Amino acid sequence: MISPEFNFNILTRDLSHYVENQVKVGLFDSGVGFSLMLGFSAAYTCYYLLSVAKKPQLISGGKKFCQFLRDHCPVVSETYYPTFWCWESRIQTLLRPFVTAKPGVVYRNELIKAADGGQISLDWFDNDDSSTHPDPSCRPTVLLLPGLTGTSRESYILHMVQQSRQLGYRCVVFNNRGVCGETLLTPRTYCAANTEDLETVIEHIQRAHADAPLMAAGVSMGGMMLANYLGRKGRETCLRGGLVFSAGWDVFECTASLEKPLDRFLFNSYLTSCLQASVDRHRPVLEKCYDIDHVMKAKTIREFDERFTSIMFGYPTNDDYYRDASPIHRLKSVQVPLLCLNAADDVFSPSHAIPVETVKQNPNLAMLITCHGGHIGFLEGLWPRHSTYMDRVFKQFAKAVIEQGSRLQDLC
């Protein structure tokens, strides 16, 4: 009878000889490594196709708007295939600025005066070479609103300008005060709740191009500002429609999500430092009204808002500011077609805070939710250099609103 110890020793010896032999001849030469790689690839492909690549969920408050989107924006019905090697939320969010190309865009800068004596920087892409709309007086215009610390040079903004160029449209980028290199003339910057500067910009564009159709697209905080503006104005706006990407609908939920340990490390601390850097650049004008040294000690976005933003805009508490900044409370009052794109895995805007039920109650609203995409990610293709799912949504909806907008009248 052979003892178990003997069996184990023989097995160990034989396995050691086998491994040594495979290292010498090479796993792929033996066929074992190739088989393992093939099996892993097949398993990963099955998982990707079954669990990752999915059609987005389209929610709308009215059948008319929903059918319009399906007819003129086929992207809302197509399966979204995230880049197979980076479909995870945080990876999509972090890689987007680095892997996507930055199209060459030459802007014409304009500084306009605000009511309080401050100045607002606008970057125009006039698209004077447009063959589809050669007359500048009636060339469609798209207003673009960047994110929290973004400018007209962000890759996602440049891609939307490129898509507009292909459609023959003109673009103007609304840079928030103090972020684009211009001098801050008054001790005031910006926030998601205050839409006075946006109203000033829209009125200025309308005066300059009264006969040109105008729509707007906002990204992240820019989308929050746009949604708040549309909720406040109702039908009293010249915008034909709006697009909102990766907005935070409930600021309380957004900040709580970003304060989880990993997301605080990856995103919150970095964005806080960017906000502080902007404040520090304008210290001479801001320190007359605010304790800038105290602001510079903030460790999170919430602390920054408690020490700076909420005070600047006159809120009794930071909670009052966050409540007023949350677009979820104003969506019911939006009276122009508004399409919103969010990813269910966006850590900046957690899925449980996406206002699905509110959207269902307003026929002017539509919400497109992808399973993956992260925050302003939406990467797709083997090497996502030139176009994203978000870019395709923008181009198709902008064209639909500008050229088929008559079908969107009286959605109620």
Coordinates of N, CA, C and O in Angstrom, one line a residue, residues 64-65 68 72 213 235 239-241 337 364 397-412:
K64 N -44.2 61.5 -27.7 CA -43.8 62.3 -28.9 C -42.3 62.6 -28.9 O -41.6 62.4 -29.9
F65 N -41.8 63.0 -27.8 CA -40.3 63.2 -27.7 C -39.5 61.9 -27.8 O -38.5 61.9 -28.5
F68 N -39.5 61.0 -31.4 CA -38.6 61.9 -32.2 C -37.2 61.5 -32.0 O -36.4 61.5 -33.0
H72 N -34.8 60.3 -35.2 CA -33.7 61.3 -35.6 C -32.4 61.1 -34.9 O -31.4 61.7 -35.3
P213 N -30.9 80.1 -35.2 CA -31.4 79.2 -34.2 C -30.3 79.0 -33.2 O -29.1 78.8 -33.5
R235 N -40.7 78.8 -20.5 CA -40.8 79.1 -21.9 C -40.2 80.4 -22.3 O -40.1 80.8 -23.5
L239 N -33.7 79.5 -26.4 CA -33.1 78.2 -26.7 C -34.1 77.3 -27.3 O -35.2 77.1 -26.8
R240 N -33.7 76.6 -28.4 CA -34.6 75.7 -29.0 C -34.6 74.3 -28.3 O -35.5 73.5 -28.5
G241 N -33.5 74.0 -27.6 CA -33.4 72.8 -27.0 C -32.1 72.8 -26.2 O -31.2 73.7 -26.3
P337 N -37.3 71.2 -25.2 CA -36.8 69.8 -25.3 C -35.4 69.7 -24.7 O -34.4 70.4 -25.1
N364 N -41.2 67.3 -21.8 CA -40.1 68.0 -22.5 C -38.8 67.4 -22.2 O -37.8 67.8 -22.7
F397 N -28.4 64.8 -31.8 CA -29.4 65.6 -31.2 C -29.4 67.0 -31.7 O -30.4 67.7 -31.9
A398 N -28.1 67.6 -31.8 CA -28.0 69.0 -32.2 C -28.6 69.1 -33.6 O -29.4 70.1 -33.9
K399 N -28.3 68.2 -34.5 CA -28.8 68.3 -35.9 C -30.3 68.1 -35.9 O -31.0 68.8 -36.6
A400 N -30.8 67.2 -35.0 CA -32.3 67.0 -35.0 C -33.0 68.2 -34.5 O -34.0 68.6 -35.1
V401 N -32.5 68.9 -33.4 CA -33.2 70.0 -32.9 C -33.1 71.2 -33.8 O -34.1 71.9 -34.0
I402 N -32.0 71.4 -34.5 CA -31.8 72.5 -35.4 C -32.6 72.3 -36.7 O -33.3 73.3 -37.2
E403 N -32.6 71.1 -37.2 CA -33.2 70.9 -38.6 C -34.6 70.3 -38.6 O -35.3 70.4 -39.6
Q404 N -34.9 69.6 -37.4 CA -36.2 69.0 -37.4 C -37.0 69.5 -36.1 O -38.0 68.9 -35.7
G405 N -36.6 70.7 -35.6 CA -37.2 71.2 -34.4 C -38.6 71.5 -34.4 O -39.3 71.5 -33.4
S406 N -39.2 71.7 -35.6 CA -40.6 72.0 -35.7 C -41.5 70.8 -35.2 O -42.6 71.0 -34.7
R407 N -40.9 69.7 -35.3 CA -41.6 68.5 -34.8 C -41.7 68.4 -33.3 O -42.4 67.6 -32.7
L408 N -40.9 69.2 -32.6 CA -40.8 69.2 -31.2 C -41.7 70.3 -30.6 O -41.7 70.4 -29.3
Q409 N -42.4 71.0 -31.4 CA -43.3 72.0 -30.8 C -44.5 71.3 -30.1 O -45.0 70.3 -30.6
D410 N -45.0 72.0 -29.1 CA -46.1 71.5 -28.3 C -46.0 70.0 -27.9 O -46.8 69.1 -28.2
L411 N -44.9 69.7 -27.2 CA -44.7 68.4 -26.7 C -45.7 68.0 -25.6 O -45.9 66.8 -25.3
C412 N -46.2 69.0 -24.9 CA -47.2 68.7 -23.8 C -48.4 68.0 -24.3 O -48.9 68.3 -25.4

